[in-house]
Structures are given as C-alpha cells and as structure tokens.
C-alpha cells in the first residue's frame, strides 16, 4: 500500500497536528458514524500525551468542533470561539445528523493523565452511549502525528485511501536514489509520476498551488497580526514588528551579509505564531514544525534562482518524498520520538527540497536530508506550559536556517557521504524509542519543568 505525499501537507488549523488536527478528524469521523443509533450521550477519554498536554494544545476544542462535524481543512476559524461557546454554555452539542445531545465537558471529556494506551502515546477512546449508559459504539483511535489518525483496526488493516501500485515504489532512501538513477528522474519528477496514480497531474499541481498559497497567506497573516498569544504564558508575537523593521531598514543595513537570515527567521516566526494562535496553517509535516518548509521556500523564491520552470512544485514534491521515508521508517510524532520527529523531519525535508529547487542532484538532496536530521538527533519535545510556543516558535527559525545550511553543505559535494539518510532515520527512531517519556510531549521534563510559567 502506498499513500500520497500530498497527505503530508494538510491545510488545517493550529496549534498541533497530533493534538488538534488528528483529534478533530477522529471526533468528526466518530460523530459521522452514529447515524440511526439511539444515542443519549457521547464521551471521549484521552490518554498519554493527549491527556498530558491536550489542554495547552487545544485538544478539547478540537474534539468539540469535530463532534459538531467540522474538519480541520474547512472549520471556520473566525467562528470557532462562537461555536465552542455555544456548546459550553448550553452543555449540549448538535451532531452532523442534526440531533442535539447533552454534553458536559467536565464529565464527558476525560484527561486520563498517567495512562497511555498500548499502541501509541496519543490515544482517544470514543464512546456512544444509549439508555442506561449502554455502549452502542466505541472506537479507540490514535493520533499518529502529522494529522494522521488510525483506529486499532486500521493499524492492523491499513485503510483504502492508498493505492496498491505506483510506478516507482520505494521504502528506503537507498531505493529512492537507485530509482532516480535508473530512471534519470529527480526526486520531484519521480514523485510527480507516483502521484499520477492518485489523481491527474493537473490536479496534483493545483493542490500544490493551494498548499503554497496557504503558506504565503499564513506568512502574511503572521506579519499582520500582533498581541499576546493565547494560553497564559504571555508570549508576545514578534513577527509583525520584525517585518516592519526589515521593511524600513536603510541601505547601510544591507552591508550585513547575514541580513537574509532575518527574513528567514521572520517567515518561520510568522507561521508559528499563527499556528500558536490557532490560525490556518499547512501541516508540514506537523503543525509544531509548520514554519520550516514555508520559511525555506520563501527564502528560495525570494532570494535564490531556480533553473526549473516549476520550482515550487518541485520543492514541495521533494519535501513530501523525504517525509514519507520518515513516516514509513520512524515517526512524525513528537509524542513518539521527540522533536526530532517534528522540527528534525521538517529540517530534513526542507534541506532536500532546497537542493532540488536549486538544480542539485538526487544524491545531493539525499545528503542534504541526512545532514538536516543528523544535527537534530536527540532533540526533545518539552513545550513550556504544554503550549506550542516555547521552544517551538524559535525552534522553527533555527530549523529553517539549519536546513539552508544543510543544502549548502550538500551542494559543495557530489552527493557521496559517510552517513546515509537511511542510517540517520533508523538512528532517529532508535533514539526516540530510548528517550524517556518526559521528553516526548508530556511537559514533564526539560524546559517545561525548568522554566517558571508567569
Ligand atoms: S517542542 Fe517540537 S515536537 Fe514538541 S510541541 Fe514544540 S515543535 Fe512540536
């Protein structure tokens, strides 16, 4: 079974792909499965990381909106607060089929803090109850990172939104590079050929345009919005002021050879502040790490020349191909392997994608992806206050700069190098498995306990 690389780029809502996007999808799917059942109540128990940091990540809000039938791609962002207030003040919710049920968050939504479910750290147990609290339907669903969800059954039997055959199947970076060499295609061209099994090429390109347009809109919004981010940490948004400063710099400032880095930082901060505020972002490959791909792509389109006629499409296709390697062979979930699975993967994706954008070879792209992860190995997930703000926002700026440097390092060579991307992906997975759970999106270790919340 193969899945589309476009699944790695969901146009969704902040602040977290695993704790917001996934739970909203899961709740909507469960709510839509209840037609004709004689329901009296609905409840959800959250386990593991979802229970530990779900409040800060907006999991409760996402579940309620999902029960109402909203999806991350289309939920009306400007109306979310109003929808939630209606549910909370009336202590009831209206299912997608029009029925209204009593719903009290205090009793019907439970954060089981110390009890992870066996198959993944992000577990949800949905229950549809009838008269006398008889269980009419129940489902255990895991949020796997990057907005992907799977029930227990689906983990054992992969769902059918994938295809059986693609022209260039691969499970490892070595296989991918071998296919590129034998076909004469770059990683982006090969990926585009594979995507043709899912939809016509014109549709793929249209979806890539929609992803890029949303990323640009997100940067614009981040540069326009100001104030304090929600959640109680009193974090002030910085992108707007930085943008104004950059736009008003005098000519002397151009003498600073690193001035471009200020722009890269700006793009990343803008996206991740929008994400922290619950705005519209593209999951790439997660929400916590959503700033790196747009920051590096903004850098590329504004400051670098590409020899290709479709450089943005190539960038995103290459980034998606690299992400599939991590999804297949490791994880995209901070709760599973720490921040190396979010910012580390995004850095690796962006590094390879920038090489493709600049006209580099598949071997150089693989080298860049390897460098991008190698120097993020061991990166923990320890969000202060359980919010996707500190260290997440700045970490995206750092990951973006690191990705650009990884691409530059790779393009000074011919693609041959000592540590393969496959080896570094395996090392990332093993390191994540060995990491104590307090460093994996539980806010029980690292900065989360050493920084006093204001
Ligand atoms: S520290 Fe990294 S993995 Fe954890 S929430 Fe922040 S961005 Fe995501």
JSON list of N, CA, C and O and ligand atoms in Angstrom, two decimals, residues 15-16 57 272 286-289 333-335 338-343 379-383 387-393 395-396 440-441, ligand 1:
[
{"chain": "A", "resi": 15, "resn": "UNK", "atom": "N", "xyz": [-3.13, 24.55, 17.13]},
{"chain": "A", "resi": 15, "resn": "UNK", "atom": "CA", "xyz": [-1.67, 24.64, 17.14]},
{"chain": "A", "resi": 15, "resn": "UNK", "atom": "C", "xyz": [-0.93, 23.31, 16.92]},
{"chain": "A", "resi": 15, "resn": "UNK", "atom": "O", "xyz": [0.29, 23.34, 16.87]},
{"chain": "A", "resi": 16, "resn": "UNK", "atom": "N", "xyz": [-1.61, 22.18, 16.78]},
{"chain": "A", "resi": 16, "resn": "UNK", "atom": "CA", "xyz": [-0.86, 20.92, 16.74]},
{"chain": "A", "resi": 16, "resn": "UNK", "atom": "C", "xyz": [-1.51, 19.94, 15.77]},
{"chain": "A", "resi": 16, "resn": "UNK", "atom": "O", "xyz": [-2.74, 19.79, 15.78]},
{"chain": "A", "resi": 57, "resn": "UNK", "atom": "N", "xyz": [-2.66, 22.30, 23.96]},
{"chain": "A", "resi": 57, "resn": "UNK", "atom": "CA", "xyz": [-2.64, 22.11, 22.50]},
{"chain": "A", "resi": 57, "resn": "UNK", "atom": "C", "xyz": [-4.03, 22.24, 21.88]},
{"chain": "A", "resi": 57, "resn": "UNK", "atom": "O", "xyz": [-4.20, 21.99, 20.69]},
{"chain": "A", "resi": 272, "resn": "UNK", "atom": "N", "xyz": [4.64, 30.20, 12.75]},
{"chain": "A", "resi": 272, "resn": "UNK", "atom": "CA", "xyz": [4.44, 29.51, 14.03]},
{"chain": "A", "resi": 272, "resn": "UNK", "atom": "C", "xyz": [3.68, 30.35, 15.05]},
{"chain": "A", "resi": 272, "resn": "UNK", "atom": "O", "xyz": [3.05, 29.79, 15.95]},
{"chain": "A", "resi": 286, "resn": "UNK", "atom": "N", "xyz": [4.19, 18.49, 10.47]},
{"chain": "A", "resi": 286, "resn": "UNK", "atom": "CA", "xyz": [3.33, 18.65, 11.65]},
{"chain": "A", "resi": 286, "resn": "UNK", "atom": "C", "xyz": [3.03, 20.14, 11.80]},
{"chain": "A", "resi": 286, "resn": "UNK", "atom": "O", "xyz": [3.58, 20.97, 11.07]},
{"chain": "A", "resi": 287, "resn": "UNK", "atom": "N", "xyz": [2.18, 20.47, 12.74]},
{"chain": "A", "resi": 287, "resn": "UNK", "atom": "CA", "xyz": [1.90, 21.89, 12.97]},
{"chain": "A", "resi": 287, "resn": "UNK", "atom": "C", "xyz": [3.00, 22.55, 13.79]},
{"chain": "A", "resi": 287, "resn": "UNK", "atom": "O", "xyz": [3.36, 23.69, 13.54]},
{"chain": "A", "resi": 288, "resn": "UNK", "atom": "N", "xyz": [3.51, 21.83, 14.79]},
{"chain": "A", "resi": 288, "resn": "UNK", "atom": "CA", "xyz": [4.59, 22.41, 15.60]},
{"chain": "A", "resi": 288, "resn": "UNK", "atom": "C", "xyz": [5.78, 22.79, 14.76]},
{"chain": "A", "resi": 288, "resn": "UNK", "atom": "O", "xyz": [6.50, 23.74, 15.07]},
{"chain": "A", "resi": 289, "resn": "UNK", "atom": "N", "xyz": [6.00, 22.06, 13.67]},
{"chain": "A", "resi": 289, "resn": "UNK", "atom": "CA", "xyz": [7.15, 22.32, 12.79]},
{"chain": "A", "resi": 289, "resn": "UNK", "atom": "C", "xyz": [6.70, 22.95, 11.48]},
{"chain": "A", "resi": 289, "resn": "UNK", "atom": "O", "xyz": [7.41, 22.90, 10.48]},
{"chain": "A", "resi": 333, "resn": "UNK", "atom": "N", "xyz": [5.87, 12.04, 15.01]},
{"chain": "A", "resi": 333, "resn": "UNK", "atom": "CA", "xyz": [5.15, 12.47, 16.21]},
{"chain": "A", "resi": 333, "resn": "UNK", "atom": "C", "xyz": [6.11, 12.82, 17.34]},
{"chain": "A", "resi": 333, "resn": "UNK", "atom": "O", "xyz": [6.93, 11.99, 17.75]},
{"chain": "A", "resi": 334, "resn": "UNK", "atom": "N", "xyz": [5.98, 14.05, 17.86]},
{"chain": "A", "resi": 334, "resn": "UNK", "atom": "CA", "xyz": [6.80, 14.46, 19.00]},
{"chain": "A", "resi": 334, "resn": "UNK", "atom": "C", "xyz": [6.51, 13.60, 20.22]},
{"chain": "A", "resi": 334, "resn": "UNK", "atom": "O", "xyz": [7.39, 13.36, 21.04]},
{"chain": "A", "resi": 335, "resn": "UNK", "atom": "N", "xyz": [5.27, 13.12, 20.34]},
{"chain": "A", "resi": 335, "resn": "UNK", "atom": "CA", "xyz": [4.91, 12.27, 21.47]},
{"chain": "A", "resi": 335, "resn": "UNK", "atom": "C", "xyz": [5.54, 10.89, 21.34]},
{"chain": "A", "resi": 335, "resn": "UNK", "atom": "O", "xyz": [5.65, 10.16, 22.32]},
{"chain": "A", "resi": 338, "resn": "UNK", "atom": "N", "xyz": [9.99, 12.51, 20.15]},
{"chain": "A", "resi": 338, "resn": "UNK", "atom": "CA", "xyz": [10.54, 13.82, 20.49]},
{"chain": "A", "resi": 338, "resn": "UNK", "atom": "C", "xyz": [10.53, 14.77, 19.31]},
{"chain": "A", "resi": 338, "resn": "UNK", "atom": "O", "xyz": [10.04, 14.45, 18.23]},
{"chain": "A", "resi": 339, "resn": "UNK", "atom": "N", "xyz": [11.11, 15.94, 19.52]},
{"chain": "A", "resi": 339, "resn": "UNK", "atom": "CA", "xyz": [11.04, 16.99, 18.50]},
{"chain": "A", "resi": 339, "resn": "UNK", "atom": "C", "xyz": [11.86, 16.66, 17.26]},
{"chain": "A", "resi": 339, "resn": "UNK", "atom": "O", "xyz": [11.66, 17.25, 16.21]},
{"chain": "A", "resi": 340, "resn": "UNK", "atom": "N", "xyz": [12.77, 15.72, 17.37]},
{"chain": "A", "resi": 340, "resn": "UNK", "atom": "CA", "xyz": [13.49, 15.27, 16.16]},
{"chain": "A", "resi": 340, "resn": "UNK", "atom": "C", "xyz": [12.49, 14.77, 15.11]},
{"chain": "A", "resi": 340, "resn": "UNK", "atom": "O", "xyz": [12.75, 14.86, 13.91]},
{"chain": "A", "resi": 341, "resn": "UNK", "atom": "N", "xyz": [11.34, 14.26, 15.56]},
{"chain": "A", "resi": 341, "resn": "UNK", "atom": "CA", "xyz": [10.33, 13.77, 14.62]},
{"chain": "A", "resi": 341, "resn": "UNK", "atom": "C", "xyz": [9.48, 14.88, 14.03]},
{"chain": "A", "resi": 341, "resn": "UNK", "atom": "O", "xyz": [8.68, 14.64, 13.12]},
{"chain": "A", "resi": 342, "resn": "UNK", "atom": "N", "xyz": [9.61, 16.10, 14.55]},
{"chain": "A", "resi": 342, "resn": "UNK", "atom": "CA", "xyz": [8.83, 17.23, 14.01]},
{"chain": "A", "resi": 342, "resn": "UNK", "atom": "C", "xyz": [9.79, 18.24, 13.37]},
{"chain": "A", "resi": 342, "resn": "UNK", "atom": "O", "xyz": [9.93, 18.27, 12.15]},
{"chain": "A", "resi": 343, "resn": "UNK", "atom": "N", "xyz": [10.48, 19.03, 14.19]},
{"chain": "A", "resi": 343, "resn": "UNK", "atom": "CA", "xyz": [11.41, 20.02, 13.63]},
{"chain": "A", "resi": 343, "resn": "UNK", "atom": "C", "xyz": [12.54, 19.32, 12.88]},
{"chain": "A", "resi": 343, "resn": "UNK", "atom": "O", "xyz": [12.98, 19.78, 11.82]},
{"chain": "A", "resi": 379, "resn": "UNK", "atom": "N", "xyz": [16.81, 15.61, 19.71]},
{"chain": "A", "resi": 379, "resn": "UNK", "atom": "CA", "xyz": [16.05, 16.83, 20.06]},
{"chain": "A", "resi": 379, "resn": "UNK", "atom": "C", "xyz": [14.76, 16.45, 20.81]},
{"chain": "A", "resi": 379, "resn": "UNK", "atom": "O", "xyz": [13.93, 15.71, 20.30]},
{"chain": "A", "resi": 380, "resn": "UNK", "atom": "N", "xyz": [14.63, 16.96, 22.02]},
{"chain": "A", "resi": 380, "resn": "UNK", "atom": "CA", "xyz": [13.48, 16.58, 22.86]},
{"chain": "A", "resi": 380, "resn": "UNK", "atom": "C", "xyz": [12.28, 17.48, 22.61]},
{"chain": "A", "resi": 380, "resn": "UNK", "atom": "O", "xyz": [12.41, 18.58, 22.05]},
{"chain": "A", "resi": 381, "resn": "UNK", "atom": "N", "xyz": [11.13, 17.01, 23.04]},
{"chain": "A", "resi": 381, "resn": "UNK", "atom": "CA", "xyz": [9.90, 17.81, 22.97]},
{"chain": "A", "resi": 381, "resn": "UNK", "atom": "C", "xyz": [9.51, 18.16, 24.40]},
{"chain": "A", "resi": 381, "resn": "UNK", "atom": "O", "xyz": [9.13, 17.29, 25.18]},
{"chain": "A", "resi": 382, "resn": "UNK", "atom": "N", "xyz": [9.62, 19.44, 24.75]},
{"chain": "A", "resi": 382, "resn": "UNK", "atom": "CA", "xyz": [9.38, 19.85, 26.13]},
{"chain": "A", "resi": 382, "resn": "UNK", "atom": "C", "xyz": [8.68, 21.21, 26.17]},
{"chain": "A", "resi": 382, "resn": "UNK", "atom": "O", "xyz": [9.19, 22.16, 26.75]},
{"chain": "A", "resi": 383, "resn": "UNK", "atom": "N", "xyz": [7.51, 21.30, 25.52]},
{"chain": "A", "resi": 383, "resn": "UNK", "atom": "CA", "xyz": [6.88, 22.62, 25.42]},
{"chain": "A", "resi": 383, "resn": "UNK", "atom": "C", "xyz": [6.45, 23.18, 26.77]},
{"chain": "A", "resi": 383, "resn": "UNK", "atom": "O", "xyz": [5.79, 22.51, 27.55]},
{"chain": "A", "resi": 387, "resn": "UNK", "atom": "N", "xyz": [2.15, 24.30, 25.77]},
{"chain": "A", "resi": 387, "resn": "UNK", "atom": "CA", "xyz": [1.72, 25.13, 24.64]},
{"chain": "A", "resi": 387, "resn": "UNK", "atom": "C", "xyz": [2.74, 25.04, 23.51]},
{"chain": "A", "resi": 387, "resn": "UNK", "atom": "O", "xyz": [3.94, 24.91, 23.78]},
{"chain": "A", "resi": 388, "resn": "UNK", "atom": "N", "xyz": [2.28, 25.17, 22.28]},
{"chain": "A", "resi": 388, "resn": "UNK", "atom": "CA", "xyz": [3.20, 25.07, 21.14]},
{"chain": "A", "resi": 388, "resn": "UNK", "atom": "C", "xyz": [3.79, 26.46, 20.88]},
{"chain": "A", "resi": 388, "resn": "UNK", "atom": "O", "xyz": [3.56, 27.08, 19.84]},
{"chain": "A", "resi": 389, "resn": "UNK", "atom": "N", "xyz": [4.54, 26.95, 21.86]},
{"chain": "A", "resi": 389, "resn": "UNK", "atom": "CA", "xyz": [5.08, 28.32, 21.79]},
{"chain": "A", "resi": 389, "resn": "UNK", "atom": "C", "xyz": [6.57, 28.35, 22.13]},
{"chain": "A", "resi": 389, "resn": "UNK", "atom": "O", "xyz": [7.39, 28.77, 21.32]},
{"chain": "A", "resi": 390, "resn": "UNK", "atom": "N", "xyz": [6.91, 27.93, 23.34]},
{"chain": "A", "resi": 390, "resn": "UNK", "atom": "CA", "xyz": [8.31, 27.90, 23.78]},
{"chain": "A", "resi": 390, "resn": "UNK", "atom": "C", "xyz": [8.67, 26.44, 24.04]},
{"chain": "A", "resi": 390, "resn": "UNK", "atom": "O", "xyz": [8.01, 25.80, 24.86]},
{"chain": "A", "resi": 391, "resn": "UNK", "atom": "N", "xyz": [9.64, 25.88, 23.34]},
{"chain": "A", "resi": 391, "resn": "UNK", "atom": "CA", "xyz": [10.61, 26.48, 22.41]},
{"chain": "A", "resi": 391, "resn": "UNK", "atom": "C", "xyz": [10.17, 26.46, 20.95]},
{"chain": "A", "resi": 391, "resn": "UNK", "atom": "O", "xyz": [10.95, 26.82, 20.08]},
{"chain": "A", "resi": 392, "resn": "UNK", "atom": "N", "xyz": [8.95, 26.03, 20.66]},
{"chain": "A", "resi": 392, "resn": "UNK", "atom": "CA", "xyz": [8.57, 25.65, 19.30]},
{"chain": "A", "resi": 392, "resn": "UNK", "atom": "C", "xyz": [8.73, 26.77, 18.27]},
{"chain": "A", "resi": 392, "resn": "UNK", "atom": "O", "xyz": [9.21, 26.52, 17.15]},
{"chain": "A", "resi": 393, "resn": "UNK", "atom": "N", "xyz": [8.32, 27.98, 18.61]},
{"chain": "A", "resi": 393, "resn": "UNK", "atom": "CA", "xyz": [8.31, 29.05, 17.60]},
{"chain": "A", "resi": 393, "resn": "UNK", "atom": "C", "xyz": [9.73, 29.36, 17.14]},
{"chain": "A", "resi": 393, "resn": "UNK", "atom": "O", "xyz": [10.04, 29.33, 15.94]},
{"chain": "A", "resi": 395, "resn": "UNK", "atom": "N", "xyz": [12.29, 27.53, 17.56]},
{"chain": "A", "resi": 395, "resn": "UNK", "atom": "CA", "xyz": [12.93, 26.31, 17.05]},
{"chain": "A", "resi": 395, "resn": "UNK", "atom": "C", "xyz": [12.70, 26.16, 15.55]},
{"chain": "A", "resi": 395, "resn": "UNK", "atom": "O", "xyz": [13.53, 25.61, 14.83]},
{"chain": "A", "resi": 396, "resn": "UNK", "atom": "N", "xyz": [11.57, 26.66, 15.06]},
{"chain": "A", "resi": 396, "resn": "UNK", "atom": "CA", "xyz": [11.33, 26.62, 13.62]},
{"chain": "A", "resi": 396, "resn": "UNK", "atom": "C", "xyz": [12.27, 27.56, 12.87]},
{"chain": "A", "resi": 396, "resn": "UNK", "atom": "O", "xyz": [12.71, 27.24, 11.77]},
{"chain": "A", "resi": 440, "resn": "UNK", "atom": "N", "xyz": [8.91, 13.62, 25.69]},
{"chain": "A", "resi": 440, "resn": "UNK", "atom": "CA", "xyz": [8.14, 13.37, 24.47]},
{"chain": "A", "resi": 440, "resn": "UNK", "atom": "C", "xyz": [6.73, 13.94, 24.61]},
{"chain": "A", "resi": 440, "resn": "UNK", "atom": "O", "xyz": [5.77, 13.20, 24.78]},
{"chain": "A", "resi": 441, "resn": "UNK", "atom": "N", "xyz": [6.64, 15.25, 24.56]},
{"chain": "A", "resi": 441, "resn": "UNK", "atom": "CA", "xyz": [5.37, 15.97, 24.51]},
{"chain": "A", "resi": 441, "resn": "UNK", "atom": "C", "xyz": [4.46, 15.65, 25.70]},
{"chain": "A", "resi": 441, "resn": "UNK", "atom": "O", "xyz": [3.25, 15.50, 25.55]},
{"chain": "B", "resi": 1, "resn": "LIG", "atom": "S1", "xyz": [8.97, 21.02, 21.11]},
{"chain": "B", "resi": 1, "resn": "LIG", "atom": "FE1", "xyz": [8.94, 20.37, 18.95]},
{"chain": "B", "resi": 1, "resn": "LIG", "atom": "S2", "xyz": [7.78, 18.44, 18.93]},
{"chain": "B", "resi": 1, "resn": "LIG", "atom": "FE2", "xyz": [7.33, 19.48, 20.87]},
{"chain": "B", "resi": 1, "resn": "LIG", "atom": "S3", "xyz": [5.44, 20.65, 20.51]},
{"chain": "B", "resi": 1, "resn": "LIG", "atom": "FE3", "xyz": [7.20, 22.01, 20.11]},
{"chain": "B", "resi": 1, "resn": "LIG", "atom": "S4", "xyz": [7.61, 21.81, 17.89]},
{"chain": "B", "resi": 1, "resn": "LIG", "atom": "FE4", "xyz": [6.30, 20.09, 18.48]}
]
